[in-house]
mmCIF file of N, CA and C in Angstrom:
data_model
loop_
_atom_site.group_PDB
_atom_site.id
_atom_site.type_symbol
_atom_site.label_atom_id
_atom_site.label_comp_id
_atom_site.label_asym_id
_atom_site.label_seq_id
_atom_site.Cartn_x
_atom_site.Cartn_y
_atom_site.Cartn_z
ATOM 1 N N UNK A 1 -30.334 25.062 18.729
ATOM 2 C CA UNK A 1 -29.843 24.244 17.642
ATOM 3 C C UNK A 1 -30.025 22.779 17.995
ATOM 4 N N UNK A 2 -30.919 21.887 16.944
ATOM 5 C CA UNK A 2 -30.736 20.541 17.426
ATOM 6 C C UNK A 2 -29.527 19.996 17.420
ATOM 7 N N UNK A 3 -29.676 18.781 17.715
ATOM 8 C CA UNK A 3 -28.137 17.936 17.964
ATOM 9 C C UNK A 3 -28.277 17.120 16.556
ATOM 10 N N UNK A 4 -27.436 17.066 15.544
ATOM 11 C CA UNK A 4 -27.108 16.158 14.490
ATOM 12 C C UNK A 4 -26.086 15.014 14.960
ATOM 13 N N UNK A 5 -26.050 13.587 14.460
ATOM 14 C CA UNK A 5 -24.959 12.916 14.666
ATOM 15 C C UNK A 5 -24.652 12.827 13.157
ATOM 16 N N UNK A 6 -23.359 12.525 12.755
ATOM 17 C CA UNK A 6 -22.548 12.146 11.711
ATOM 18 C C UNK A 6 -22.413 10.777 11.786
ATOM 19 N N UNK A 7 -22.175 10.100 10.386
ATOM 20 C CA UNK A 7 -21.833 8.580 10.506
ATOM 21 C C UNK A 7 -21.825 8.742 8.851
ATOM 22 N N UNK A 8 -20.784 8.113 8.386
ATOM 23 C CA UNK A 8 -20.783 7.465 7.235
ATOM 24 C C UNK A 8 -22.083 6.405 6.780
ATOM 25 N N UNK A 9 -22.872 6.118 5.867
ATOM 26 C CA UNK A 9 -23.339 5.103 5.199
ATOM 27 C C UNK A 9 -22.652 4.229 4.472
ATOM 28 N N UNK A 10 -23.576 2.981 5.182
ATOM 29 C CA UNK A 10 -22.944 1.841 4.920
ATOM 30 C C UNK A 10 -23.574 1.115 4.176
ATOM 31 N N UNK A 11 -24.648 0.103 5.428
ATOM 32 C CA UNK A 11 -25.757 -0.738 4.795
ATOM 33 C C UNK A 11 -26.908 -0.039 4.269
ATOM 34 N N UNK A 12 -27.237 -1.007 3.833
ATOM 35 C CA UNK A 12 -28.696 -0.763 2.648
ATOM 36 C C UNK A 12 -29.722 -0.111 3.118
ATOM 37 N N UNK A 13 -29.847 -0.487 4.732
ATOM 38 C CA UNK A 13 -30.709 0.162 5.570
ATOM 39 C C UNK A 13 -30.829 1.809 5.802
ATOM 40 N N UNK A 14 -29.020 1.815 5.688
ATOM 41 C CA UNK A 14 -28.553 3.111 5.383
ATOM 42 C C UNK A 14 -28.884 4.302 4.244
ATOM 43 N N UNK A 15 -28.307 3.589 3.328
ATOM 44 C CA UNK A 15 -28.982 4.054 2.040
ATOM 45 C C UNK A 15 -30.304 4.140 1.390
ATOM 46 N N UNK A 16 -31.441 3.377 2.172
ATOM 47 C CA UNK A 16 -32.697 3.647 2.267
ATOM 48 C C UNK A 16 -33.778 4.686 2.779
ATOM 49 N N UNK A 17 -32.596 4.897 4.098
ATOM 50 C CA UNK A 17 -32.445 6.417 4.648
ATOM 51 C C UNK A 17 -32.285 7.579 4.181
ATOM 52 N N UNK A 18 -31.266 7.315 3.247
ATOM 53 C CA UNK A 18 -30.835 8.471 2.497
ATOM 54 C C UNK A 18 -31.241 8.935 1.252
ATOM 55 N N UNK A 19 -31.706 7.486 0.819
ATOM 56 C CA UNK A 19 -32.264 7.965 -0.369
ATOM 57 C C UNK A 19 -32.892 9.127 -0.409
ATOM 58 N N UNK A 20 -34.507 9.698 0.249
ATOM 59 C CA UNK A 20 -35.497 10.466 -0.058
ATOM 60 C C UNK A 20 -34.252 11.988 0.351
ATOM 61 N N UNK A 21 -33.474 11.823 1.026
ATOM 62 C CA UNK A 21 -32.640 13.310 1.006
ATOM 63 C C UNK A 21 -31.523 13.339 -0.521
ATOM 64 N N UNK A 22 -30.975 12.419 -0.823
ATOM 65 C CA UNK A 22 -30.225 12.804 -2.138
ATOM 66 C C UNK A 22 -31.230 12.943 -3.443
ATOM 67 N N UNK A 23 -32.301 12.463 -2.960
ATOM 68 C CA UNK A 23 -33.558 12.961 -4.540
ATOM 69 C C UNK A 23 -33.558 14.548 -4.131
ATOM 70 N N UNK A 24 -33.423 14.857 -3.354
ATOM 71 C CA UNK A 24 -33.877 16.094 -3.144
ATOM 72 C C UNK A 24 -33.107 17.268 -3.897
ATOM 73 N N UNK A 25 -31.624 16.234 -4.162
ATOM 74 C CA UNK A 25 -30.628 17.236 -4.885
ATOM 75 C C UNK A 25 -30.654 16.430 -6.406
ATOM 76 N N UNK A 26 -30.614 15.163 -6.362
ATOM 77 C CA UNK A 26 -30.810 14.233 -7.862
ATOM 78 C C UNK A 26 -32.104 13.777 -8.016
ATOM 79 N N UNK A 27 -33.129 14.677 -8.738
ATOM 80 C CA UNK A 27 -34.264 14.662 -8.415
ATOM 81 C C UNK A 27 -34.438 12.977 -9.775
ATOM 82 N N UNK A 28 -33.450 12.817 -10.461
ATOM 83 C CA UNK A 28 -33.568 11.799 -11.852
ATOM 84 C C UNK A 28 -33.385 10.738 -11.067
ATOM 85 N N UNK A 29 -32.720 10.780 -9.780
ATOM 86 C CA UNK A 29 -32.455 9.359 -9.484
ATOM 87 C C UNK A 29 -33.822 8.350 -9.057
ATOM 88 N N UNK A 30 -33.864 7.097 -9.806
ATOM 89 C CA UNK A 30 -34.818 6.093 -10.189
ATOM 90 C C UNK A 30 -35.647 5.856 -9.024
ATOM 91 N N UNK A 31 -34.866 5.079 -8.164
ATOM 92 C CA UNK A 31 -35.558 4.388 -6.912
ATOM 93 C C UNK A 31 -33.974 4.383 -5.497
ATOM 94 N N UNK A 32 -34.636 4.135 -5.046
ATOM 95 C CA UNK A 32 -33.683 3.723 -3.541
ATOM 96 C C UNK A 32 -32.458 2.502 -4.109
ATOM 97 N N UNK A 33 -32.980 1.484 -4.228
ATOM 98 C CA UNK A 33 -32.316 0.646 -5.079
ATOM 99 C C UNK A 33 -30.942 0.862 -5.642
ATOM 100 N N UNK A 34 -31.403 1.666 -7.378
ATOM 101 C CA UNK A 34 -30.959 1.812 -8.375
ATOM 102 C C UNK A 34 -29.105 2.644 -7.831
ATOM 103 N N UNK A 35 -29.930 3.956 -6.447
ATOM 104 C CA UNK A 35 -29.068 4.744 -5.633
ATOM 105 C C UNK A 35 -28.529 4.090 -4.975
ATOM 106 N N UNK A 36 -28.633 2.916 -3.808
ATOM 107 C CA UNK A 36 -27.533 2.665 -3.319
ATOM 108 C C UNK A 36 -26.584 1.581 -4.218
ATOM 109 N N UNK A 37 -26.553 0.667 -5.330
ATOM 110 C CA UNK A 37 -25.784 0.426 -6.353
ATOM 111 C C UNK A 37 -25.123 1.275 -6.724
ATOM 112 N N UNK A 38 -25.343 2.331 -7.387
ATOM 113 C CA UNK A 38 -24.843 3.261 -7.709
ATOM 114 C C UNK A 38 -23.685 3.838 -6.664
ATOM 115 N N UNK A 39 -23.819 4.744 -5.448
ATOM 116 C CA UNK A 39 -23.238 4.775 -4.959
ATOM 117 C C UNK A 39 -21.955 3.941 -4.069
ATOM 118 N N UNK A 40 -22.783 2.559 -4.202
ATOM 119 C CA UNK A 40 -21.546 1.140 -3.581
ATOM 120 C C UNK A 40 -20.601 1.235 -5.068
ATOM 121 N N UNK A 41 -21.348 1.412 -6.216
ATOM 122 C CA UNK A 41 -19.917 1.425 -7.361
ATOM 123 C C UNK A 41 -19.261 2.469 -7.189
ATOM 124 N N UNK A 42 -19.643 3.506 -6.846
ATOM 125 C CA UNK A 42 -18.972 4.895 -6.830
ATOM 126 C C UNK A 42 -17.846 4.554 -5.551
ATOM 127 N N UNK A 43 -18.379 4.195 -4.522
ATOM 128 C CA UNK A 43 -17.337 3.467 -3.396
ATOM 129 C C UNK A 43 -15.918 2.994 -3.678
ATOM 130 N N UNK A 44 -16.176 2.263 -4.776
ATOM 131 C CA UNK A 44 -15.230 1.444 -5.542
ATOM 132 C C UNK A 44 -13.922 2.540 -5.836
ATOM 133 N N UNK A 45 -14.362 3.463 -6.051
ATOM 134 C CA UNK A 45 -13.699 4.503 -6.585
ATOM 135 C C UNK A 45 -13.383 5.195 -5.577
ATOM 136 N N UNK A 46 -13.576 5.068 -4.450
ATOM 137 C CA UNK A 46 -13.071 6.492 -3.256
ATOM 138 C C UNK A 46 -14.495 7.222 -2.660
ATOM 139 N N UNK A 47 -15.509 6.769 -3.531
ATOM 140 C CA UNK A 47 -16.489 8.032 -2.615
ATOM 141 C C UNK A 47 -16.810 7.248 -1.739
ATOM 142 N N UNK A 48 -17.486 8.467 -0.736
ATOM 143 C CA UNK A 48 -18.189 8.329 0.610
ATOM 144 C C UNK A 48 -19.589 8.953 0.614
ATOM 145 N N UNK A 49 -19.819 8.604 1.486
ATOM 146 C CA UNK A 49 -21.373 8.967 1.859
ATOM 147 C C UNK A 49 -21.759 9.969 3.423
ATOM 148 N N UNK A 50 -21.417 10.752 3.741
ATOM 149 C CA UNK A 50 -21.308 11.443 4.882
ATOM 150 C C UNK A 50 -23.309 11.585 5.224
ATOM 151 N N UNK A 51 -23.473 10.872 6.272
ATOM 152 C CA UNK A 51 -24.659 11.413 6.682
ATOM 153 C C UNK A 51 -25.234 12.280 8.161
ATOM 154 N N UNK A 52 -25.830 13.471 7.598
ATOM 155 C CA UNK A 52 -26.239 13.893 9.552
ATOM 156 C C UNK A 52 -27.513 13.155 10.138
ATOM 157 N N UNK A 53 -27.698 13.003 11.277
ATOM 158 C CA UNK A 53 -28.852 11.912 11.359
ATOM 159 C C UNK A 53 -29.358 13.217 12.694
ATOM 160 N N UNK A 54 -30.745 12.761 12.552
ATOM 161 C CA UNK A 54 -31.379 13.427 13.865
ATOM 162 C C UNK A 54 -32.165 12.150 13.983
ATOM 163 N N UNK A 55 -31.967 11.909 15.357
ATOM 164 C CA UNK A 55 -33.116 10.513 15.334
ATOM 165 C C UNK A 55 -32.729 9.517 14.407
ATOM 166 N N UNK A 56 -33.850 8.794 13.811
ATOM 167 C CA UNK A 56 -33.414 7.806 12.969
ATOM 168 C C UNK A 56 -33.628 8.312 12.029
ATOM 169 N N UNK A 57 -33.684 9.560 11.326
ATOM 170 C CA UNK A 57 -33.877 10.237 9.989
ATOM 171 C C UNK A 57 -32.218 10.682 9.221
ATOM 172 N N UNK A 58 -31.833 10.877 8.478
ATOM 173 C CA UNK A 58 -31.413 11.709 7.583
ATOM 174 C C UNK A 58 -31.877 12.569 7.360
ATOM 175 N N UNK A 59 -30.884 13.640 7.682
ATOM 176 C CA UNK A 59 -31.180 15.271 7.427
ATOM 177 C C UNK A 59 -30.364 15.952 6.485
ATOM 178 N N UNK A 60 -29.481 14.992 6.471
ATOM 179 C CA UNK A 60 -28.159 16.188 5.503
ATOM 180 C C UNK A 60 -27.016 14.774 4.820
ATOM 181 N N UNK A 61 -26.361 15.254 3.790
ATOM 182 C CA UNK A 61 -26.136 14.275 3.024
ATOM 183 C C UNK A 61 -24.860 14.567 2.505
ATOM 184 N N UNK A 62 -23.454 14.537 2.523
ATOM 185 C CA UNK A 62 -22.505 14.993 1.921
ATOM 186 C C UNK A 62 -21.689 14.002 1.264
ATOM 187 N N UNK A 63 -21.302 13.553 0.117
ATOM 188 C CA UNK A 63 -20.847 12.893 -0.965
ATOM 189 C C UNK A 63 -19.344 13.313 -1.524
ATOM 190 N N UNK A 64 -18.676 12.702 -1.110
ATOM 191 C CA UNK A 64 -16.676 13.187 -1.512
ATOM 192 C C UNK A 64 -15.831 12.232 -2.016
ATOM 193 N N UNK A 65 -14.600 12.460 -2.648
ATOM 194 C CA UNK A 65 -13.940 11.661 -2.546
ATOM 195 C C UNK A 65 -12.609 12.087 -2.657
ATOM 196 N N UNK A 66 -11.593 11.739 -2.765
ATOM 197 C CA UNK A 66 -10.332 12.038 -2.547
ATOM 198 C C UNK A 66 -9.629 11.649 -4.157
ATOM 199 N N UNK A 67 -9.206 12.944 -4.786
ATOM 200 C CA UNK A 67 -8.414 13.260 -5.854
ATOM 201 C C UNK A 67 -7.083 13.685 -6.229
ATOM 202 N N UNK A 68 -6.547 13.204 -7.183
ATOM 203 C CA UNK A 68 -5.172 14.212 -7.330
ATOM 204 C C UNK A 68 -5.131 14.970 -8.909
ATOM 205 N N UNK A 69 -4.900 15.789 -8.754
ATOM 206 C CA UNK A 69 -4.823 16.481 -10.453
ATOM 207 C C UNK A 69 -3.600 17.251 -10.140
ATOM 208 N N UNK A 70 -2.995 17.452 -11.887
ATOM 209 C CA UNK A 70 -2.147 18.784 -11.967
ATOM 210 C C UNK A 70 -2.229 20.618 -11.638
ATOM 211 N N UNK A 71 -3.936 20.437 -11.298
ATOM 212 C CA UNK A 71 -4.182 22.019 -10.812
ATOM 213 C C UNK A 71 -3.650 21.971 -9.745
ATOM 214 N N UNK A 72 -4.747 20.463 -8.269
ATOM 215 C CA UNK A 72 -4.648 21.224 -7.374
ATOM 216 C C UNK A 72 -3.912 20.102 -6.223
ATOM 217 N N UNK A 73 -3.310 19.027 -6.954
ATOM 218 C CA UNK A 73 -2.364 18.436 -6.198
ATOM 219 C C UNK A 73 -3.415 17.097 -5.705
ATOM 220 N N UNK A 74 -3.213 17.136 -4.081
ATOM 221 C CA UNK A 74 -4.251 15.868 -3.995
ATOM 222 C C UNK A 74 -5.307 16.564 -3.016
ATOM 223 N N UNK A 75 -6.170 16.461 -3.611
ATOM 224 C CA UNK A 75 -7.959 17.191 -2.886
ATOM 225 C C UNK A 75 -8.839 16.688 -2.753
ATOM 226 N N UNK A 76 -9.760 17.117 -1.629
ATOM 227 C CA UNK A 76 -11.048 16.360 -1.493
ATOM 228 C C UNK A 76 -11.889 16.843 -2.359
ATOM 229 N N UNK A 77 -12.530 16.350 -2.959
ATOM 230 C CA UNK A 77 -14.115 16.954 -3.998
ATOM 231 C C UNK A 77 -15.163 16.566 -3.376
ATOM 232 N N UNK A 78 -16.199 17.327 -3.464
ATOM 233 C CA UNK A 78 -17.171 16.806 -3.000
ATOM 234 C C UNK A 78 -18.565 16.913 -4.050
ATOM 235 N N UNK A 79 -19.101 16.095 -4.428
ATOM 236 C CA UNK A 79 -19.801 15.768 -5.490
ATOM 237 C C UNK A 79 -21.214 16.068 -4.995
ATOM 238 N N UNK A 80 -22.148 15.990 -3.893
ATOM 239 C CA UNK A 80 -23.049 16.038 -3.298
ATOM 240 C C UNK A 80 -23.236 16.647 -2.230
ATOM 241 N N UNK A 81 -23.926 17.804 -1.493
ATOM 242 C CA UNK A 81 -24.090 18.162 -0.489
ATOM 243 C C UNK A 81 -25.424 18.776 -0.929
ATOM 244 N N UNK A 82 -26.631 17.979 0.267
ATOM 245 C CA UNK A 82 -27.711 18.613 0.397
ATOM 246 C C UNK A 82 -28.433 18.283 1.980
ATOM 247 N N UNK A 83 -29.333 19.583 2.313
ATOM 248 C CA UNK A 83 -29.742 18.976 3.484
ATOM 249 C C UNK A 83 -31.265 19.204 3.505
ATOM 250 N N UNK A 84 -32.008 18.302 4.415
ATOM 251 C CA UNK A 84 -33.387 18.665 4.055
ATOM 252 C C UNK A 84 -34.573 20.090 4.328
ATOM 253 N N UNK A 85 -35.143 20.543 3.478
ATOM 254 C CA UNK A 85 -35.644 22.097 3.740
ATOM 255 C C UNK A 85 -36.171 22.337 5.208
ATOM 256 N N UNK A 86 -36.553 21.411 6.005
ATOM 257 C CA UNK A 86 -36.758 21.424 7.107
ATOM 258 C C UNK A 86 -35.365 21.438 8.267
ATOM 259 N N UNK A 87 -34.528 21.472 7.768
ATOM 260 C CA UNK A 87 -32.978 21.148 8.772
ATOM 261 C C UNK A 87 -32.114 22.274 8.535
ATOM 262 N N UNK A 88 -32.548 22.681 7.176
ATOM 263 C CA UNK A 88 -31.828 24.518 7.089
ATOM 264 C C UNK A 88 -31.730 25.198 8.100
ATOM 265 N N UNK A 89 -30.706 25.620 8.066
ATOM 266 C CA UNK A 89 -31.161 26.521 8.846
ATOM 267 C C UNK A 89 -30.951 26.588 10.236
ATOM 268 N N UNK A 90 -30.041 25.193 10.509
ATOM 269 C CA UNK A 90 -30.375 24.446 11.905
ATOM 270 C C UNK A 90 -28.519 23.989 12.157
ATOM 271 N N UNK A 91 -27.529 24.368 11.205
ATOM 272 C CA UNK A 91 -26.372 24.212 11.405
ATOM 273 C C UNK A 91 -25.513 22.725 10.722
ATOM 274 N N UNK A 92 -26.230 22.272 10.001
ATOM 275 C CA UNK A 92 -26.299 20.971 9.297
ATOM 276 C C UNK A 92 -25.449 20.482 8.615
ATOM 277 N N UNK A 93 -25.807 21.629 7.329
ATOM 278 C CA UNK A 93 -24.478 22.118 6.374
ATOM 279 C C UNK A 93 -23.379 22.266 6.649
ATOM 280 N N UNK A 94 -23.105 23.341 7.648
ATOM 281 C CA UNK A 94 -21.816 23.918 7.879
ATOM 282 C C UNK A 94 -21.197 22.838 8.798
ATOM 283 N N UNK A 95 -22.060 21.725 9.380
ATOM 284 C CA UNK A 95 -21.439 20.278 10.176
ATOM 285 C C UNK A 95 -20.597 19.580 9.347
ATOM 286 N N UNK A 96 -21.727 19.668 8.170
ATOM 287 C CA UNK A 96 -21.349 18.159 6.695
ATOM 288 C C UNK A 96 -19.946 18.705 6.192
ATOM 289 N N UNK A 97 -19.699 20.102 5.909
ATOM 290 C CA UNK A 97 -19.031 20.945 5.445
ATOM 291 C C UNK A 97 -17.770 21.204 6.359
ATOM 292 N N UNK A 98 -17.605 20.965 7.673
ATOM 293 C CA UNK A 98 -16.670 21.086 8.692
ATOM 294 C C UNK A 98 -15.904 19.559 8.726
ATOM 295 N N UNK A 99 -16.461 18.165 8.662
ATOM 296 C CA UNK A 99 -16.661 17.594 9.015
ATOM 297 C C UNK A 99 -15.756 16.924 8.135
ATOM 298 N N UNK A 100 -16.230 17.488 6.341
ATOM 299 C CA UNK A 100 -16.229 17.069 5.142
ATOM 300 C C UNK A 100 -13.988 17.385 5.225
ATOM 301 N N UNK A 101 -14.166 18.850 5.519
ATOM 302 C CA UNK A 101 -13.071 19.910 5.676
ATOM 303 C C UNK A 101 -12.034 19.002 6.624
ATOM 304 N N UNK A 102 -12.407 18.391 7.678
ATOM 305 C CA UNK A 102 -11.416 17.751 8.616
ATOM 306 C C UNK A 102 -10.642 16.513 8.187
ATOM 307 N N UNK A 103 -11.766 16.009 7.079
ATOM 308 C CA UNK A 103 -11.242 14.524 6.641
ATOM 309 C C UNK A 103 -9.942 15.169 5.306
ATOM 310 N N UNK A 104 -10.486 15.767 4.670
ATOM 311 C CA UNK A 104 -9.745 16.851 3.713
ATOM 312 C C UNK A 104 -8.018 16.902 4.459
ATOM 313 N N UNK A 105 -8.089 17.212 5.582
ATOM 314 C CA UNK A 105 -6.976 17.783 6.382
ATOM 315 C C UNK A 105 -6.258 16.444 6.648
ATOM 316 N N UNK A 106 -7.038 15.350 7.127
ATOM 317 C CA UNK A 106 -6.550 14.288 7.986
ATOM 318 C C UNK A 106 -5.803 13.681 6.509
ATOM 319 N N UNK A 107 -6.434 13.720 5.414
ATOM 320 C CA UNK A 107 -6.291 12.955 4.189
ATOM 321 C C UNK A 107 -4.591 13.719 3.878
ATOM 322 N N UNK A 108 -4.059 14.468 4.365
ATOM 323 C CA UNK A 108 -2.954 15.374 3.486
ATOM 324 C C UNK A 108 -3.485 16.138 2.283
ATOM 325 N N UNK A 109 -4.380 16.440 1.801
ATOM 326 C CA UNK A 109 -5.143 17.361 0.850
ATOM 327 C C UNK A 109 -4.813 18.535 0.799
ATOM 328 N N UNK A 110 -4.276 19.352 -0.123
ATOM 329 C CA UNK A 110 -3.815 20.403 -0.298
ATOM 330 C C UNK A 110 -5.077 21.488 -0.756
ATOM 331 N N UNK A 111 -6.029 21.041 -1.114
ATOM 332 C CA UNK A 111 -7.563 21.573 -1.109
ATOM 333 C C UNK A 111 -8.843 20.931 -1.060
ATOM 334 N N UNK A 112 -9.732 21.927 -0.727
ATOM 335 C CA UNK A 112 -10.990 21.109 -0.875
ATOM 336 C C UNK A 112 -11.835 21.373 -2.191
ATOM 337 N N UNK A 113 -12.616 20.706 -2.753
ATOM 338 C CA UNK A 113 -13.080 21.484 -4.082
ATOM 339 C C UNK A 113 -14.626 21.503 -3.995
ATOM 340 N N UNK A 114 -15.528 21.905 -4.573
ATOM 341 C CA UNK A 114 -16.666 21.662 -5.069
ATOM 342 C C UNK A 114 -17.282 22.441 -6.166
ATOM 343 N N UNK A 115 -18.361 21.691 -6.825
ATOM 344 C CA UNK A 115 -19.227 22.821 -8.022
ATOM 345 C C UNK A 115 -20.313 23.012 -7.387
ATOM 346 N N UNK A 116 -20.857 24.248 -8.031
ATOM 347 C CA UNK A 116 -22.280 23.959 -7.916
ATOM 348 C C UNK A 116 -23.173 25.065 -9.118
ATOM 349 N N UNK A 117 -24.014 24.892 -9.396
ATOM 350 C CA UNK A 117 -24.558 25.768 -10.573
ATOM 351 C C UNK A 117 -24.788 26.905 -10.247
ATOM 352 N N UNK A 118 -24.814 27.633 -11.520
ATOM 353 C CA UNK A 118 -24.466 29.187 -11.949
ATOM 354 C C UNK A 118 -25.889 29.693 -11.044
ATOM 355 N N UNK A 119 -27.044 29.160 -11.345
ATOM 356 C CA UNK A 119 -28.106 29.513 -10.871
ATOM 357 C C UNK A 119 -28.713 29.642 -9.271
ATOM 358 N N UNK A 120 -27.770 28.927 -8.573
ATOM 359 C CA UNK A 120 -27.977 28.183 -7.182
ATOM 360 C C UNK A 120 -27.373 29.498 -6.409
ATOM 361 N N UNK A 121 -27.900 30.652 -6.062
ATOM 362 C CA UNK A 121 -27.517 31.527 -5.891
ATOM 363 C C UNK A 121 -27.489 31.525 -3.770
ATOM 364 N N UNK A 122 -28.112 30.815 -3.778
ATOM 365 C CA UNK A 122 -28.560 30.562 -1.954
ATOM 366 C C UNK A 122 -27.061 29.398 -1.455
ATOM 367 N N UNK A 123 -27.020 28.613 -2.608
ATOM 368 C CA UNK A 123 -26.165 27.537 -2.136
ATOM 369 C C UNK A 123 -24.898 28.621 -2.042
ATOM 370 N N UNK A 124 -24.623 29.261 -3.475
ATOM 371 C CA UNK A 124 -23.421 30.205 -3.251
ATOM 372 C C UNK A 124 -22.846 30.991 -2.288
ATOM 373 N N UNK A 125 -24.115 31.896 -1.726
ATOM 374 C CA UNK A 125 -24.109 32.328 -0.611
ATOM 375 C C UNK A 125 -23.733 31.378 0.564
ATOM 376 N N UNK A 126 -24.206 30.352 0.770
ATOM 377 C CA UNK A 126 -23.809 29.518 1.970
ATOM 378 C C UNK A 126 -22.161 28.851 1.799
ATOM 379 N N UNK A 127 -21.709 28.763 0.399
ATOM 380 C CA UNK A 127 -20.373 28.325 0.089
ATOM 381 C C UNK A 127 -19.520 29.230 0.596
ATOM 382 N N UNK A 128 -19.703 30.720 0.505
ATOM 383 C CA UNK A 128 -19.201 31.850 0.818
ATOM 384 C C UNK A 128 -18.967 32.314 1.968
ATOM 385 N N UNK A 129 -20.299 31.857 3.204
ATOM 386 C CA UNK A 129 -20.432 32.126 4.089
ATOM 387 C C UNK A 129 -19.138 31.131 4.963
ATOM 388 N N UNK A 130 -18.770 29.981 4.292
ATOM 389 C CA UNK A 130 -18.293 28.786 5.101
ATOM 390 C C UNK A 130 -16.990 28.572 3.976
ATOM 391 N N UNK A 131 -16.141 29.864 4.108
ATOM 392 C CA UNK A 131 -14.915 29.956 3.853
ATOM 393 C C UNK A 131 -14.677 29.567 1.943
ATOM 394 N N UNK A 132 -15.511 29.050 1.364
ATOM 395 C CA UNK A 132 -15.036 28.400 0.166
ATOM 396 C C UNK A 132 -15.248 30.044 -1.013
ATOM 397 N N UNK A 133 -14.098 30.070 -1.890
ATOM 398 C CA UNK A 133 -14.001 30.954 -2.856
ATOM 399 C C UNK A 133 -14.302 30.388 -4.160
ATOM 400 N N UNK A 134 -14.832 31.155 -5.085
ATOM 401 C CA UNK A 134 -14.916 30.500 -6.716
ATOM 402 C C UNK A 134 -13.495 30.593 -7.321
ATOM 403 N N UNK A 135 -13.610 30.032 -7.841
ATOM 404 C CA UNK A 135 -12.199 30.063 -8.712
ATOM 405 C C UNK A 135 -12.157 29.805 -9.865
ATOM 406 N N UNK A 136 -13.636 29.554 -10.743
ATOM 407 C CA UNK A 136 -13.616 29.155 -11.843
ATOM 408 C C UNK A 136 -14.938 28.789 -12.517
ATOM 409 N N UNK A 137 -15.410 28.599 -13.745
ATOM 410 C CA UNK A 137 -16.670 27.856 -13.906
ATOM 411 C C UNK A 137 -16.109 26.550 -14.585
ATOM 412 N N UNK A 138 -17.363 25.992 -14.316
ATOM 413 C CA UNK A 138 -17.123 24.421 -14.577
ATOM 414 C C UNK A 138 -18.083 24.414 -15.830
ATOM 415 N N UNK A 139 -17.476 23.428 -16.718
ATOM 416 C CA UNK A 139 -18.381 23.449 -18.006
ATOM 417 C C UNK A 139 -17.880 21.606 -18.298
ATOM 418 N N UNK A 140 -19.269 21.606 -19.172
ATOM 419 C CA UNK A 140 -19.156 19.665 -19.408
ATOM 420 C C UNK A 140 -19.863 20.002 -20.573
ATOM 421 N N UNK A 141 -20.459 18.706 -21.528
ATOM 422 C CA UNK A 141 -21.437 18.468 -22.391
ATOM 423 C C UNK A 141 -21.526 16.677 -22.829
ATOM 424 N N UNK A 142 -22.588 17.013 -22.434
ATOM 425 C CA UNK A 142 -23.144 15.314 -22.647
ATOM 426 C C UNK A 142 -23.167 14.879 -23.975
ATOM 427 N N UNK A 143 -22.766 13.739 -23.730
ATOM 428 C CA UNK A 143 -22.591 12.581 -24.873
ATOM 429 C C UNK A 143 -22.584 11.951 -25.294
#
């Protein structure tokens, strides 16, 4: 198993990094640019940027933030998790996902949450594999 390091993203340099791994899951997103704006506003709001690094690359990418609702009290969500097809496979996920899980804990969070589509049948499997249960479908419509 290679060695991943973890580190939050910060600078731009950062997010330049990361960019070509979050297209990989937001294939609409514009440019490098357009993404780290985006995400510094999302900041504003509580999210984070969890990155695994091998070397000076980005390999894996996990995106959260800290919520409270009447379902599930106050929880971490996590909006983004992808890692690159070459890093599968290699313990990455279940890092971003452990890692993701500890801050969850440290935060007082009474759960962790995430979606992911009906179709994503590999991701499911790996949600499954790394303790997380369905509990529901998620439905939206644009507007």
């Amino acid at each position: 198993m290679s060695t991943f390091r973890l580190s939050l993203l910060e600078s731009d340099q950062d997010y330049q990094a990361g960019f070509p791994v979050m297209r990989e899951l937001r294939p609409h997103l514009a440019d490098a640019a357009a993404f780290a704006a985006q995400a510094r506003r999302q900041g504003e709001q509580g999210y984070r940027l969890l990155a695994a690094w091998q070397g000076g690359e980005v390999k894996g990418l996990a995106g959260y933030r800290m919520q409270e609702n009447l379902i599930y009290g106050r929880f971490l969500y996590v909006d983004d998790l992808v890692v690159t097809a070459d890093a599968r496979r290699h313990g990455v996920g279940g890092q971003l996902i452990e890692a993701v899980r500890d801050e969850a804990r440290r935060q007082a969070c009474a759960h962790f949450v995430l979606d992911t589509g009906l179709g994503n049948a590999l991701g499911q499997r790996f949600y499954f594999r790394n303790g997380l249960l369905s509990k529901g479908m998620h439905f939206c419509q644009p507007l």
